[in-house]
């Protein structure tokens, strides 16, 4: 099964600044999907952004963008213009076929 | 919107009890999943099911079993609860078609925090 590594257990950023969360993964498949999920204190998992591995163009969703390096198996998340509401746990995940595997998460704190 | 409902938000049980965690989804998804979330370990897959009465072990199935008698319902069973099963349990569902569409993702319930004393 695929594995996902998030090497930053905790990060902080000042409001309005930019922060990048790292993620590396390992998979033997050529066709797969990559995701970043956010989990605020409410515990509800919210999809932030997704990327199809066969697409070379990096996905963007408003203030959120990814840097997808397929050869390096790297999938980092950049949050621009950080807001207080971005404070949450962030999980990187990969999906091959049916099942999805997650990393250990990065706790992001946005400071006023 | 897809809704995934977990029957309890908080649950307290005693060691040795049989525990049922229930999950229901309302979007006719084929795939359903049970994850366990622990600090520093992220979400770990316990079991998943890709069809009624079908189940597959995830990474940490020991001490758990599952039941999927109907498409919309996926139950996680702790046959004899132990203190090391104290955790947050997340249920999810998906409609995976392999076409790259916007539904290629997991939809999550709001979690059940289980404490085993």
CSV table of C-alpha atoms in Angstrom, one decimal:
chain,number,residue,atom,x,y,z
A,1,UNK,CA,0.0,0.0,0.0
A,2,UNK,CA,1.0,3.6,-0.5
A,3,UNK,CA,2.7,5.6,2.3
A,4,UNK,CA,2.6,9.3,3.0
A,5,UNK,CA,5.1,11.3,5.0
A,6,UNK,CA,4.5,14.7,6.5
A,7,UNK,CA,7.7,15.8,8.2
A,8,UNK,CA,6.5,19.0,9.9
A,9,UNK,CA,4.3,18.1,13.0
A,10,UNK,CA,3.7,21.8,13.7
A,11,UNK,CA,4.0,25.1,11.9
A,12,UNK,CA,3.0,28.6,12.5
A,13,UNK,CA,2.6,31.7,10.3
A,14,UNK,CA,1.6,35.3,10.7
A,15,UNK,CA,-1.7,36.4,9.4
A,16,UNK,CA,-1.5,37.5,5.7
A,17,UNK,CA,1.8,35.7,5.1
A,18,UNK,CA,2.5,32.6,3.0
A,19,UNK,CA,3.3,29.2,4.4
A,20,UNK,CA,4.2,25.9,2.7
A,21,UNK,CA,3.4,22.5,4.1
A,22,UNK,CA,5.5,19.5,2.9
A,23,UNK,CA,4.4,16.0,1.9
A,24,UNK,CA,6.2,13.1,0.3
A,25,UNK,CA,4.6,9.8,-0.7
A,26,UNK,CA,5.5,6.4,-2.1
A,27,UNK,CA,3.4,4.5,-4.6
A,28,UNK,CA,4.0,1.8,-7.2
A,29,UNK,CA,1.0,3.0,-9.2
A,30,UNK,CA,1.2,5.3,-12.2
A,31,UNK,CA,-2.4,6.5,-11.9
A,32,UNK,CA,-3.4,7.9,-8.5
A,33,UNK,CA,-4.8,11.0,-6.9
A,34,UNK,CA,-3.3,13.3,-4.2
A,35,UNK,CA,-5.3,15.4,-1.7
A,36,UNK,CA,-4.9,17.9,1.1
A,37,UNK,CA,-7.6,17.8,3.8
A,38,UNK,CA,-8.1,20.3,6.6
A,39,UNK,CA,-9.4,19.4,10.0
A,40,UNK,CA,-10.4,22.4,12.1
A,41,UNK,CA,-11.3,22.1,15.8
A,42,UNK,CA,-14.8,21.0,14.8
A,43,UNK,CA,-13.2,17.7,13.7
A,44,UNK,CA,-15.0,17.8,10.3
A,45,UNK,CA,-12.5,16.8,7.5
A,46,UNK,CA,-12.7,19.4,4.7
A,47,UNK,CA,-11.2,18.8,1.3
A,48,UNK,CA,-8.8,21.7,0.5
A,49,UNK,CA,-7.4,20.7,-2.9
A,50,UNK,CA,-6.9,17.6,-5.1
A,51,UNK,CA,-4.5,16.7,-7.9
A,52,UNK,CA,-4.6,14.0,-10.5
A,53,UNK,CA,-1.2,12.4,-10.9
A,54,UNK,CA,-1.5,12.3,-14.7
A,55,UNK,CA,-1.9,16.1,-14.9
A,56,UNK,CA,1.3,18.1,-15.0
A,57,UNK,CA,-0.4,21.4,-14.2
A,58,UNK,CA,-0.4,22.2,-10.5
A,59,UNK,CA,-3.9,22.5,-8.9
A,60,UNK,CA,-5.0,25.8,-7.4
A,61,UNK,CA,-8.0,26.7,-5.3
A,62,UNK,CA,-8.2,30.4,-4.5
A,63,UNK,CA,-5.4,31.0,-1.9
A,64,UNK,CA,-4.4,27.3,-1.9
A,65,UNK,CA,-2.0,25.9,-4.5
A,66,UNK,CA,0.2,22.8,-4.7
A,67,UNK,CA,3.7,22.1,-6.0
A,68,UNK,CA,3.4,18.6,-7.5
A,69,UNK,CA,6.7,17.0,-8.3
A,70,UNK,CA,5.9,13.5,-9.7
A,71,UNK,CA,9.4,12.2,-10.1
A,72,UNK,CA,10.3,13.3,-6.6
A,73,UNK,CA,7.0,12.0,-5.2
A,74,UNK,CA,6.5,15.4,-3.5
A,75,UNK,CA,3.2,17.2,-3.1
A,76,UNK,CA,3.5,20.4,-1.0
A,77,UNK,CA,0.6,22.8,-0.1
A,78,UNK,CA,1.1,26.6,-0.3
A,79,UNK,CA,-1.3,28.8,1.6
A,80,UNK,CA,-1.1,32.5,0.5
A,81,UNK,CA,-2.5,35.4,2.5
A,82,UNK,CA,-3.0,33.2,5.6
A,83,UNK,CA,-6.2,33.8,7.6
A,84,UNK,CA,-7.0,33.0,11.2
A,85,UNK,CA,-9.6,30.5,9.9
A,86,UNK,CA,-6.8,28.5,8.3
A,87,UNK,CA,-5.7,27.3,11.8
A,88,UNK,CA,-6.2,23.5,11.6
A,89,UNK,CA,-4.6,20.2,11.2
A,90,UNK,CA,-3.7,19.5,7.6
A,91,UNK,CA,-3.4,16.0,6.2
A,92,UNK,CA,-1.9,15.0,2.9
A,93,UNK,CA,-3.3,11.8,1.3
A,94,UNK,CA,-3.0,9.6,-1.7
A,95,UNK,CA,-5.6,7.5,-3.4
A,96,UNK,CA,-4.9,4.5,-5.5
A,97,UNK,CA,-7.9,2.5,-6.8
A,98,UNK,CA,-10.4,2.6,-3.9
A,99,UNK,CA,-8.6,3.3,-0.7
A,100,UNK,CA,-6.9,6.4,0.6
A,101,UNK,CA,-3.9,6.7,2.9
A,102,UNK,CA,-3.0,9.7,5.0
A,103,UNK,CA,0.1,11.2,6.5
A,104,UNK,CA,0.5,12.0,10.2
A,105,UNK,CA,-0.6,15.6,9.7
A,106,UNK,CA,0.7,19.1,10.3
A,107,UNK,CA,-0.8,21.4,12.9
A,108,UNK,CA,-0.9,24.9,11.5
A,109,UNK,CA,-1.4,27.9,13.7
A,110,UNK,CA,-2.1,31.3,12.1
A,111,UNK,CA,-1.1,34.1,14.5
A,112,UNK,CA,-2.7,37.5,14.4
B,1,UNK,CA,-24.5,17.6,-0.4
B,2,UNK,CA,-23.3,14.1,0.6
B,3,UNK,CA,-24.0,13.4,4.2
B,4,UNK,CA,-22.1,10.8,6.2
B,5,UNK,CA,-23.6,10.4,9.7
B,6,UNK,CA,-21.9,8.7,12.6
B,7,UNK,CA,-24.3,7.7,15.3
B,8,UNK,CA,-22.3,9.0,18.3
B,9,UNK,CA,-20.0,12.0,18.8
B,10,UNK,CA,-18.7,10.8,22.1
B,11,UNK,CA,-18.8,7.3,23.6
B,12,UNK,CA,-17.5,5.9,26.9
B,13,UNK,CA,-17.2,2.1,27.3
B,14,UNK,CA,-15.6,-0.3,29.7
B,15,UNK,CA,-12.8,-2.8,29.0
B,16,UNK,CA,-14.2,-6.0,27.6
B,17,UNK,CA,-17.5,-4.5,26.3
B,18,UNK,CA,-18.6,-5.2,22.8
B,19,UNK,CA,-18.8,-1.8,21.0
B,20,UNK,CA,-20.7,-0.9,17.8
B,21,UNK,CA,-19.9,2.2,15.9
B,22,UNK,CA,-22.4,3.0,13.2
B,23,UNK,CA,-22.1,5.0,10.0
B,24,UNK,CA,-24.7,5.8,7.4
B,25,UNK,CA,-24.2,7.7,4.1
B,26,UNK,CA,-27.0,9.0,1.9
B,27,UNK,CA,-25.4,9.2,-1.5
B,28,UNK,CA,-25.5,5.6,-2.7
B,29,UNK,CA,-21.7,5.4,-2.6
B,30,UNK,CA,-20.1,1.9,-3.2
B,31,UNK,CA,-17.1,2.5,-1.0
B,32,UNK,CA,-17.1,3.0,2.7
B,33,UNK,CA,-14.2,3.3,5.2
B,34,UNK,CA,-13.3,3.3,8.8
B,35,UNK,CA,-10.2,5.2,10.0
B,36,UNK,CA,-8.7,5.7,13.4
B,37,UNK,CA,-7.1,9.0,14.2
B,38,UNK,CA,-4.4,9.4,16.9
B,39,UNK,CA,-2.1,12.3,17.6
B,40,UNK,CA,1.2,12.0,15.7
B,41,UNK,CA,-0.1,9.1,13.7
B,42,UNK,CA,-2.6,10.7,11.5
B,43,UNK,CA,-5.5,8.7,10.1
B,44,UNK,CA,-4.9,4.9,9.8
B,45,UNK,CA,-7.2,2.7,7.7
B,46,UNK,CA,-8.9,-0.1,9.7
B,47,UNK,CA,-11.2,-1.6,7.2
B,48,UNK,CA,-12.9,-0.6,4.0
B,49,UNK,CA,-15.8,-2.0,1.9
B,50,UNK,CA,-16.3,-1.6,-1.9
B,51,UNK,CA,-19.7,-3.4,-2.0
B,52,UNK,CA,-22.4,-4.8,0.2
B,53,UNK,CA,-21.1,-7.8,2.2
B,54,UNK,CA,-17.6,-7.2,0.9
B,55,UNK,CA,-14.7,-6.0,3.2
B,56,UNK,CA,-11.0,-5.5,3.0
B,57,UNK,CA,-8.5,-5.2,5.8
B,58,UNK,CA,-6.6,-1.9,6.0
B,59,UNK,CA,-3.4,-1.3,7.9
B,60,UNK,CA,-4.6,-1.9,11.5
B,61,UNK,CA,-7.5,-4.4,11.5
B,62,UNK,CA,-6.5,-6.3,14.6
B,63,UNK,CA,-9.1,-6.1,17.3
B,64,UNK,CA,-11.8,-4.9,14.9
B,65,UNK,CA,-14.4,-6.3,12.6
B,66,UNK,CA,-16.9,-4.7,10.3
B,67,UNK,CA,-20.3,-5.4,8.8
B,68,UNK,CA,-22.0,-4.1,5.7
B,69,UNK,CA,-25.4,-5.6,5.2
B,70,UNK,CA,-26.8,-2.7,3.4
B,71,UNK,CA,-25.1,-0.3,0.9
B,72,UNK,CA,-25.7,2.8,3.0
B,73,UNK,CA,-24.5,1.4,6.4
B,74,UNK,CA,-21.1,0.4,7.5
B,75,UNK,CA,-20.5,-0.7,11.1
B,76,UNK,CA,-17.3,-1.0,13.0
B,77,UNK,CA,-17.3,-3.6,15.8
B,78,UNK,CA,-14.9,-3.9,18.7
B,79,UNK,CA,-15.5,-7.4,19.9
B,80,UNK,CA,-13.8,-6.8,23.3
B,81,UNK,CA,-12.9,-3.2,23.8
B,82,UNK,CA,-9.4,-2.5,25.3
B,83,UNK,CA,-7.9,0.7,26.6
B,84,UNK,CA,-5.5,1.0,23.6
B,85,UNK,CA,-8.6,1.3,21.4
B,86,UNK,CA,-9.3,4.7,22.9
B,87,UNK,CA,-9.2,7.0,19.9
B,88,UNK,CA,-11.1,9.1,17.4
B,89,UNK,CA,-12.9,7.0,14.8
B,90,UNK,CA,-13.8,8.5,11.4
B,91,UNK,CA,-16.1,7.0,8.8
B,92,UNK,CA,-16.0,8.0,5.2
B,93,UNK,CA,-17.5,7.1,1.9
B,94,UNK,CA,-16.6,7.6,-1.8
B,95,UNK,CA,-17.8,7.0,-5.3
B,96,UNK,CA,-14.6,6.1,-7.1
B,97,UNK,CA,-14.8,5.7,-10.8
B,98,UNK,CA,-11.2,6.4,-11.9
B,99,UNK,CA,-12.3,9.1,-14.3
B,100,UNK,CA,-10.8,12.1,-12.5
B,101,UNK,CA,-14.2,13.7,-11.8
B,102,UNK,CA,-14.9,16.0,-8.9
B,103,UNK,CA,-16.4,13.1,-6.8
B,104,UNK,CA,-13.1,11.3,-6.7
B,105,UNK,CA,-12.6,12.1,-3.0
B,106,UNK,CA,-13.7,10.9,0.5
B,107,UNK,CA,-16.6,12.4,2.3
B,108,UNK,CA,-16.2,12.2,6.0
B,109,UNK,CA,-18.5,11.9,9.0
B,110,UNK,CA,-17.8,14.2,12.0
B,111,UNK,CA,-16.1,11.4,14.0
B,112,UNK,CA,-16.7,9.4,17.2
B,113,UNK,CA,-14.4,10.0,20.2
B,114,UNK,CA,-14.3,6.6,21.9
B,115,UNK,CA,-12.9,6.3,25.4
B,116,UNK,CA,-12.4,2.8,26.8
B,117,UNK,CA,-12.0,2.8,30.6
